[in-house]
PDB file of C-alpha atoms and ligand atoms in Angstrom:
ATOM      1  CA  MET A   1      62.532  -7.580  26.085  1.00 61.00           C
ATOM      2  CA  SER A   2      61.088  -7.756  22.600  1.00 79.00           C
ATOM      3  CA  ASP A   3      63.542  -7.563  19.589  1.00 92.00           C
ATOM      4  CA  GLN A   4      61.965  -4.172  18.658  1.00 94.00           C
ATOM      5  CA  VAL A   5      62.693  -2.596  22.071  1.00 96.00           C
ATOM      6  CA  HIS A   6      66.260  -4.161  21.850  1.00 97.00           C
ATOM      7  CA  TRP A   7      66.995  -2.545  18.518  1.00 97.00           C
ATOM      8  CA  ASP A   8      65.465   0.882  19.360  1.00 97.00           C
ATOM      9  CA  ASP A   9      67.576   0.881  22.503  1.00 97.00           C
ATOM     10  CA  VAL A  10      70.677   0.006  20.508  1.00 97.00           C
ATOM     11  CA  TYR A  11      70.140   2.722  18.096  1.00 97.00           C
ATOM     12  CA  GLY A  12      69.082   5.121  20.893  1.00 95.00           C
ATOM     13  CA  ALA A  13      72.254   4.560  23.010  1.00 96.00           C
ATOM     14  CA  ARG A  14      74.947   5.645  20.738  1.00 95.00           C
ATOM     15  CA  PRO A  15      75.742   7.337  17.381  1.00 97.00           C
ATOM     16  CA  ASP A  16      75.490   5.035  14.435  1.00 97.00           C
ATOM     17  CA  ALA A  17      79.106   5.477  13.749  1.00 97.00           C
ATOM     18  CA  ALA A  18      80.017   3.839  16.949  1.00 97.00           C
ATOM     19  CA  LEU A  19      77.926   0.577  16.238  1.00 97.00           C
ATOM     20  CA  THR A  20      80.046  -2.508  15.526  1.00 97.00           C
ATOM     21  CA  TRP A  21      78.529  -3.056  12.073  1.00 98.00           C
ATOM     22  CA  PHE A  22      78.902   0.544  10.893  1.00 98.00           C
ATOM     23  CA  GLU A  23      80.591   1.015   7.578  1.00 98.00           C
ATOM     24  CA  ASP A  24      81.126   4.384   6.126  1.00 97.00           C
ATOM     25  CA  ARG A  25      80.650   3.177   2.533  1.00 97.00           C
ATOM     26  CA  PRO A  26      78.887   0.055   1.545  1.00 98.00           C
ATOM     27  CA  ASP A  27      81.525  -0.872  -1.167  1.00 98.00           C
ATOM     28  CA  LEU A  28      81.277  -4.518  -1.266  1.00 98.00           C
ATOM     29  CA  SER A  29      77.329  -4.486  -1.361  1.00 98.00           C
ATOM     30  CA  MET A  30      77.484  -1.813  -4.226  1.00 98.00           C
ATOM     31  CA  SER A  31      80.080  -3.751  -6.146  1.00 98.00           C
ATOM     32  CA  MET A  32      77.801  -6.729  -6.150  1.00 98.00           C
ATOM     33  CA  ILE A  33      74.438  -5.239  -6.741  1.00 98.00           C
ATOM     34  CA  GLY A  34      75.572  -1.852  -8.496  1.00 98.00           C
ATOM     35  CA  PRO A  35      75.923  -3.647 -11.902  1.00 97.00           C
ATOM     36  CA  LEU A  36      72.140  -4.910 -11.589  1.00 98.00           C
ATOM     37  CA  LEU A  37      70.762  -1.364 -11.057  1.00 98.00           C
ATOM     38  CA  GLY A  38      69.101   0.963 -13.362  1.00 96.00           C
ATOM     39  CA  PRO A  39      66.806   3.886 -13.044  1.00 95.00           C
ATOM     40  CA  ASP A  40      63.648   1.657 -12.957  1.00 97.00           C
ATOM     41  CA  SER A  41      64.991  -0.857 -10.473  1.00 98.00           C
ATOM     42  CA  ARG A  42      63.172  -1.388  -7.429  1.00 98.00           C
ATOM     43  CA  VAL A  43      65.376  -2.122  -4.405  1.00 98.00           C
ATOM     44  CA  VAL A  44      64.547  -3.109  -0.826  1.00 98.00           C
ATOM     45  CA  ASP A  45      67.205  -3.045   2.021  1.00 99.00           C
ATOM     46  CA  ILE A  46      66.001  -5.485   4.690  1.00 98.00           C
ATOM     47  CA  GLY A  47      67.040  -4.564   8.180  1.00 98.00           C
ATOM     48  CA  GLY A  48      68.738  -1.513   6.574  1.00 98.00           C
ATOM     49  CA  GLY A  49      68.852   0.135   9.992  1.00 98.00           C
ATOM     50  CA  ALA A  50      70.903   3.387   9.717  1.00 98.00           C
ATOM     51  CA  SER A  51      73.142   2.001   6.858  1.00 98.00           C
ATOM     52  CA  ARG A  52      74.255   4.218   4.153  1.00 98.00           C
ATOM     53  CA  LEU A  53      73.312   1.775   1.524  1.00 98.00           C
ATOM     54  CA  VAL A  54      70.177   3.876   0.802  1.00 98.00           C
ATOM     55  CA  ASP A  55      72.454   6.862   0.161  1.00 98.00           C
ATOM     56  CA  ALA A  56      74.529   4.864  -2.317  1.00 98.00           C
ATOM     57  CA  VAL A  57      71.572   3.444  -4.099  1.00 98.00           C
ATOM     58  CA  LEU A  58      70.024   7.057  -4.453  1.00 98.00           C
ATOM     59  CA  ALA A  59      73.350   8.259  -5.732  1.00 97.00           C
ATOM     60  CA  ALA A  60      73.264   5.502  -8.416  1.00 97.00           C
ATOM     61  CA  GLY A  61      70.192   7.036  -9.786  1.00 97.00           C
ATOM     62  CA  VAL A  62      67.689   4.447  -8.602  1.00 97.00           C
ATOM     63  CA  ALA A  63      64.290   6.153  -7.818  1.00 92.00           C
ATOM     64  CA  GLN A  64      62.482   3.327  -6.039  1.00 96.00           C
ATOM     65  CA  ILE A  65      64.180   2.287  -2.880  1.00 98.00           C
ATOM     66  CA  CYS A  66      62.505   1.001   0.354  1.00 98.00           C
ATOM     67  CA  VAL A  67      64.241   0.457   3.614  1.00 98.00           C
ATOM     68  CA  LEU A  68      62.578  -1.853   6.180  1.00 98.00           C
ATOM     69  CA  ASP A  69      63.585  -2.439   9.770  1.00 98.00           C
ATOM     70  CA  LEU A  70      62.241  -3.492  13.005  1.00 98.00           C
ATOM     71  CA  SER A  71      63.554  -0.250  14.554  1.00 98.00           C
ATOM     72  CA  GLY A  72      61.985   3.025  13.888  1.00 98.00           C
ATOM     73  CA  ALA A  73      64.844   4.711  15.889  1.00 98.00           C
ATOM     74  CA  ALA A  74      67.296   3.209  13.386  1.00 98.00           C
ATOM     75  CA  LEU A  75      65.362   4.539  10.301  1.00 98.00           C
ATOM     76  CA  ALA A  76      65.194   7.955  11.900  1.00 98.00           C
ATOM     77  CA  VAL A  77      68.929   8.196  11.976  1.00 98.00           C
ATOM     78  CA  SER A  78      68.846   7.651   8.089  1.00 98.00           C
ATOM     79  CA  ARG A  79      65.949   9.957   7.634  1.00 98.00           C
ATOM     80  CA  ALA A  80      67.694  12.690   9.438  1.00 98.00           C
ATOM     81  CA  ARG A  81      71.001  12.145   7.523  1.00 98.00           C
ATOM     82  CA  LEU A  82      69.326  12.145   4.115  1.00 98.00           C
ATOM     83  CA  GLY A  83      67.350  15.282   4.871  1.00 98.00           C
ATOM     84  CA  ASP A  84      65.133  16.239   1.952  1.00 97.00           C
ATOM     85  CA  ARG A  85      66.217  13.210  -0.191  1.00 97.00           C
ATOM     86  CA  SER A  86      64.506  10.943   2.442  1.00 98.00           C
ATOM     87  CA  ASP A  87      61.207  11.814   0.795  1.00 97.00           C
ATOM     88  CA  GLN A  88      62.456   9.643  -2.066  1.00 97.00           C
ATOM     89  CA  VAL A  89      62.536   6.627   0.151  1.00 98.00           C
ATOM     90  CA  THR A  90      59.810   4.378   1.422  1.00 98.00           C
ATOM     91  CA  TRP A  91      60.424   3.668   5.049  1.00 98.00           C
ATOM     92  CA  ILE A  92      58.843   0.680   6.653  1.00 98.00           C
ATOM     93  CA  VAL A  93      58.956  -0.374  10.307  1.00 98.00           C
ATOM     94  CA  ALA A  94      58.268  -4.089  10.239  1.00 98.00           C
ATOM     95  CA  ASP A  95      59.567  -7.741  11.211  1.00 98.00           C
ATOM     96  CA  VAL A  96      60.764  -9.112   7.884  1.00 98.00           C
ATOM     97  CA  THR A  97      59.393 -12.620   8.979  1.00 98.00           C
ATOM     98  CA  ARG A  98      55.959 -11.113   9.220  1.00 98.00           C
ATOM     99  CA  TRP A  99      56.018  -8.552   6.397  1.00 98.00           C
ATOM    100  CA  THR A 100      53.496  -8.655   3.350  1.00 98.00           C
ATOM    101  CA  PRO A 101      55.484  -6.896   0.575  1.00 98.00           C
ATOM    102  CA  PRO A 102      53.184  -4.298  -1.223  1.00 95.00           C
ATOM    103  CA  THR A 103      54.956  -4.774  -4.435  1.00 96.00           C
ATOM    104  CA  ARG A 104      57.716  -6.723  -6.273  1.00 98.00           C
ATOM    105  CA  PHE A 105      61.399  -5.833  -6.081  1.00 98.00           C
ATOM    106  CA  ASP A 106      64.253  -6.575  -8.457  1.00 98.00           C
ATOM    107  CA  VAL A 107      66.894  -6.377  -5.743  1.00 98.00           C
ATOM    108  CA  TRP A 108      66.642  -7.411  -2.112  1.00 98.00           C
ATOM    109  CA  HIS A 109      69.508  -6.440   0.164  1.00 98.00           C
ATOM    110  CA  ASP A 110      70.251  -7.909   3.478  1.00 98.00           C
ATOM    111  CA  ARG A 111      73.504  -7.217   5.455  1.00 98.00           C
ATOM    112  CA  ALA A 112      73.494  -8.832   8.848  1.00 98.00           C
ATOM    113  CA  VAL A 113      69.937  -9.652   9.362  1.00 98.00           C
ATOM    114  CA  PHE A 114      69.304 -13.409   8.291  1.00 98.00           C
ATOM    115  CA  HIS A 115      72.020 -14.443  10.519  1.00 98.00           C
ATOM    116  CA  PHE A 116      69.859 -13.529  13.634  1.00 97.00           C
ATOM    117  CA  LEU A 117      67.249 -16.047  12.658  1.00 97.00           C
ATOM    118  CA  THR A 118      68.340 -18.939  14.820  1.00 98.00           C
ATOM    119  CA  GLU A 119      64.814 -20.742  14.727  1.00 97.00           C
ATOM    120  CA  PRO A 120      64.104 -22.821  11.637  1.00 98.00           C
ATOM    121  CA  ALA A 121      60.526 -21.507  11.524  1.00 98.00           C
ATOM    122  CA  ASP A 122      61.783 -17.922  11.433  1.00 98.00           C
ATOM    123  CA  ARG A 123      64.235 -18.753   8.509  1.00 98.00           C
ATOM    124  CA  ALA A 124      61.325 -20.320   6.647  1.00 98.00           C
ATOM    125  CA  ALA A 125      59.149 -17.313   7.192  1.00 98.00           C
ATOM    126  CA  TYR A 126      62.008 -15.020   5.977  1.00 98.00           C
ATOM    127  CA  VAL A 127      62.427 -16.857   2.830  1.00 98.00           C
ATOM    128  CA  ALA A 128      58.703 -16.970   2.227  1.00 98.00           C
ATOM    129  CA  THR A 129      58.672 -13.098   2.600  1.00 98.00           C
ATOM    130  CA  LEU A 130      61.639 -13.061   0.068  1.00 98.00           C
ATOM    131  CA  LEU A 131      59.811 -15.130  -2.427  1.00 98.00           C
ATOM    132  CA  ALA A 132      56.749 -12.903  -2.067  1.00 98.00           C
ATOM    133  CA  ALA A 133      58.863  -9.725  -2.573  1.00 98.00           C
ATOM    134  CA  LEU A 134      61.312 -10.789  -5.370  1.00 98.00           C
ATOM    135  CA  ALA A 135      60.372 -10.305  -8.992  1.00 98.00           C
ATOM    136  CA  PRO A 136      61.077 -13.181 -11.491  1.00 96.00           C
ATOM    137  CA  ALA A 137      64.931 -13.016 -12.285  1.00 97.00           C
ATOM    138  CA  GLY A 138      65.347 -10.741  -9.346  1.00 98.00           C
ATOM    139  CA  HIS A 139      68.451 -10.868  -7.100  1.00 98.00           C
ATOM    140  CA  ALA A 140      68.997 -11.150  -3.404  1.00 98.00           C
ATOM    141  CA  LEU A 141      72.200 -10.307  -1.629  1.00 99.00           C
ATOM    142  CA  ILE A 142      72.550 -11.854   1.747  1.00 99.00           C
ATOM    143  CA  ALA A 143      75.557 -11.027   3.842  1.00 98.00           C
ATOM    144  CA  THR A 144      76.038 -12.841   7.282  1.00 98.00           C
ATOM    145  CA  PHE A 145      78.837 -13.605   9.575  1.00 98.00           C
ATOM    146  CA  ALA A 146      80.985 -16.178   8.096  1.00 98.00           C
ATOM    147  CA  GLU A 147      81.801 -19.648   9.523  1.00 98.00           C
ATOM    148  CA  ASP A 148      84.748 -18.093  11.397  1.00 98.00           C
ATOM    149  CA  GLY A 149      82.980 -14.896  12.260  1.00 98.00           C
ATOM    150  CA  PRO A 150      81.670 -13.768  15.634  1.00 98.00           C
ATOM    151  CA  GLU A 151      79.181 -16.044  17.482  1.00 97.00           C
ATOM    152  CA  ARG A 152      77.023 -12.966  18.566  1.00 97.00           C
ATOM    153  CA  CYS A 153      76.061  -9.673  17.052  1.00 95.00           C
ATOM    154  CA  SER A 154      74.649  -6.835  19.250  1.00 95.00           C
ATOM    155  CA  GLY A 155      74.506  -9.220  22.145  1.00 94.00           C
ATOM    156  CA  LEU A 156      72.398 -11.718  20.260  1.00 96.00           C
ATOM    157  CA  PRO A 157      73.171 -15.240  19.197  1.00 97.00           C
ATOM    158  CA  VAL A 158      73.667 -15.665  15.405  1.00 98.00           C
ATOM    159  CA  VAL A 159      74.013 -18.591  12.823  1.00 98.00           C
ATOM    160  CA  ARG A 160      77.280 -18.367  10.798  1.00 98.00           C
ATOM    161  CA  TYR A 161      77.366 -19.495   7.299  1.00 98.00           C
ATOM    162  CA  THR A 162      79.804 -20.437   4.472  1.00 98.00           C
ATOM    163  CA  PRO A 163      78.552 -19.436   1.058  1.00 98.00           C
ATOM    164  CA  ASP A 164      77.625 -23.126   0.401  1.00 98.00           C
ATOM    165  CA  ALA A 165      75.599 -23.331   3.657  1.00 98.00           C
ATOM    166  CA  LEU A 166      73.807 -20.071   2.905  1.00 98.00           C
ATOM    167  CA  ALA A 167      72.979 -21.321  -0.570  1.00 98.00           C
ATOM    168  CA  ALA A 168      71.899 -24.691   0.580  1.00 98.00           C
ATOM    169  CA  GLU A 169      69.672 -23.171   3.322  1.00 98.00           C
ATOM    170  CA  VAL A 170      67.980 -20.597   1.110  1.00 98.00           C
ATOM    171  CA  GLY A 171      67.782 -22.967  -1.809  1.00 97.00           C
ATOM    172  CA  HIS A 172      66.015 -25.587   0.408  1.00 97.00           C
ATOM    173  CA  LEU A 173      63.550 -23.146   1.831  1.00 98.00           C
ATOM    174  CA  SER A 174      62.846 -21.563  -1.493  1.00 97.00           C
ATOM    175  CA  ASP A 175      62.375 -25.130  -3.054  1.00 97.00           C
ATOM    176  CA  GLY A 176      65.022 -24.375  -5.433  1.00 96.00           C
ATOM    177  CA  ALA A 177      63.588 -21.098  -6.684  1.00 97.00           C
ATOM    178  CA  LEU A 178      66.772 -19.220  -5.539  1.00 98.00           C
ATOM    179  CA  ALA A 179      70.257 -20.205  -6.723  1.00 96.00           C
ATOM    180  CA  PRO A 180      73.616 -18.782  -6.179  1.00 97.00           C
ATOM    181  CA  VAL A 181      75.247 -16.496  -8.589  1.00 98.00           C
ATOM    182  CA  SER A 182      78.361 -15.361  -6.751  1.00 98.00           C
ATOM    183  CA  TRP A 183      79.803 -14.852  -3.379  1.00 98.00           C
ATOM    184  CA  ALA A 184      82.560 -12.991  -1.636  1.00 98.00           C
ATOM    185  CA  ARG A 185      84.453 -13.060   1.755  1.00 98.00           C
ATOM    186  CA  HIS A 186      84.861  -9.802   3.666  1.00 98.00           C
ATOM    187  CA  THR A 187      86.635  -8.810   6.750  1.00 98.00           C
ATOM    188  CA  HIS A 188      84.740  -5.944   8.396  1.00 98.00           C
ATOM    189  CA  VAL A 189      86.747  -3.856  10.768  1.00 98.00           C
ATOM    190  CA  THR A 190      84.490  -2.448  13.551  1.00 97.00           C
ATOM    191  CA  PRO A 191      84.952   1.127  14.856  1.00 97.00           C
ATOM    192  CA  LYS A 192      86.986  -0.341  17.704  1.00 97.00           C
ATOM    193  CA  GLY A 193      89.240  -2.157  15.346  1.00 98.00           C
ATOM    194  CA  ASN A 194      87.989  -5.662  15.811  1.00 97.00           C
ATOM    195  CA  ARG A 195      87.776  -7.816  12.739  1.00 98.00           C
ATOM    196  CA  GLN A 196      84.585  -9.694  11.728  1.00 98.00           C
ATOM    197  CA  ASN A 197      84.454 -12.121   8.815  1.00 98.00           C
ATOM    198  CA  PHE A 198      81.398 -11.946   6.631  1.00 98.00           C
ATOM    199  CA  GLN A 199      80.250 -13.856   3.602  1.00 98.00           C
ATOM    200  CA  TYR A 200      78.208 -12.119   0.885  1.00 98.00           C
ATOM    201  CA  SER A 201      76.059 -14.244  -1.221  1.00 98.00           C
ATOM    202  CA  LEU A 202      74.244 -13.079  -4.332  1.00 98.00           C
ATOM    203  CA  LEU A 203      71.328 -15.292  -5.410  1.00 98.00           C
ATOM    204  CA  ARG A 204      69.098 -15.147  -8.412  1.00 98.00           C
ATOM    205  CA  ARG A 205      65.362 -16.150  -8.670  1.00 98.00           C
ATOM    206  CA  HIS A 206      64.541 -18.251 -11.505  1.00 91.00           C
ATOM    207  CA  GLY A 207      62.350 -16.874 -14.383  1.00 78.00           C
ATOM    208  CA  GLY A 208      62.213 -13.829 -16.502  1.00 60.00           C
TER     209      GLY A 208
HETATM  210  C1  LIG B 301      73.568  -5.766  12.505  1.00 51.36           C
HETATM  211  S1  LIG B 301      72.355  -4.507  12.262  1.00 51.36           S
HETATM  212  C2  LIG B 301      72.738  -4.269  10.435  1.00 51.36           C
HETATM  213  C3  LIG B 301      71.925  -2.994   9.768  1.00 51.36           C
HETATM  214  C4  LIG B 301      72.313  -2.725   8.329  1.00 51.36           C
HETATM  215  N1  LIG B 301      71.918  -3.840   7.597  1.00 51.36           N
HETATM  216  C5  LIG B 301      73.759  -2.446   8.157  1.00 51.36           C
HETATM  217  O1  LIG B 301      74.422  -3.126   7.524  1.00 51.36           O
HETATM  218  O2  LIG B 301      74.206  -1.417   8.757  1.00 51.36           O
HETATM  219  C6  LIG B 301      70.900  -5.441  12.065  1.00 51.36           C
HETATM  220  C7  LIG B 301      69.650  -4.713  11.749  1.00 51.36           C
HETATM  221  O3  LIG B 301      68.462  -5.608  11.532  1.00 51.36           O
HETATM  222  C8  LIG B 301      67.376  -5.074  12.173  1.00 51.36           C
HETATM  223  N2  LIG B 301      66.552  -6.342  12.348  1.00 51.36           N
HETATM  224  C9  LIG B 301      66.891  -7.347  13.198  1.00 51.36           C
HETATM  225  N3  LIG B 301      65.896  -8.283  13.200  1.00 51.36           N
HETATM  226  C10 LIG B 301      64.990  -7.865  12.253  1.00 51.36           C
HETATM  227  C11 LIG B 301      63.719  -8.404  11.692  1.00 51.36           C
HETATM  228  N4  LIG B 301      63.209  -9.542  12.149  1.00 51.36           N
HETATM  229  N5  LIG B 301      63.016  -7.614  10.757  1.00 51.36           N
HETATM  230  C12 LIG B 301      63.578  -6.510  10.255  1.00 51.36           C
HETATM  231  N6  LIG B 301      64.643  -5.963  10.707  1.00 51.36           N
HETATM  232  C13 LIG B 301      65.383  -6.671  11.686  1.00 51.36           C
HETATM  233  C14 LIG B 301      67.911  -4.363  13.397  1.00 51.36           C
HETATM  234  O4  LIG B 301      66.947  -3.461  13.868  1.00 51.36           O
HETATM  235  C15 LIG B 301      69.150  -3.806  12.833  1.00 51.36           C
HETATM  236  O5  LIG B 301      68.979  -2.518  12.303  1.00 51.36           O
END
């Protein structure tokens, strides 16, 4: 089964509020990227799925928001939820490791996508896309399962990171272009009440 079929099946099988990674409000993400946002900011949510981050970014007054995901079914959930406001969003069905960004972004957001990349070549391709997408002095927030988080997500194996390990991996793959700014630990409680430890790392690109 291809990854795209897997994810379309996952989003087609149940309401988004029943998915383990569902969060009603992306409060930690917004507390970390919110201070960076202005009306002219360009934001991309990588593997945004059906996340409500796009709602929060629009509510913050940002006009240029793009949501990319492998699953068109996931994006359809967000489009339906947003109704008329979905016209303000650029929706892209693509694999982040094979995507050519059409423009530069000030903020790259990824919650629970990078950790699926278990092959070094895929992580290198992800960081190459990130570098092609991020403007000088732009920021990337990468949230993954923490070192004591689950070993699988949506039935797929993941790589777990400490903030130091995440910064080392992305710093190495970007040849030092991306350096850590801040990080946070977070315990996500799934709809069934299970606890999942995450790390959220904010990195900044040199320049600007
Ligand atoms: C665990 S979900 C998280 C969704 C969303 N970020 C959130 O916080 O609700 C992972 C998402 O990444 C997407 N995804 C997985 N691999 C991807 C890839 N290589 N490129 C783009 N999206 C991907 C999936 O379709 C899914 O929507």
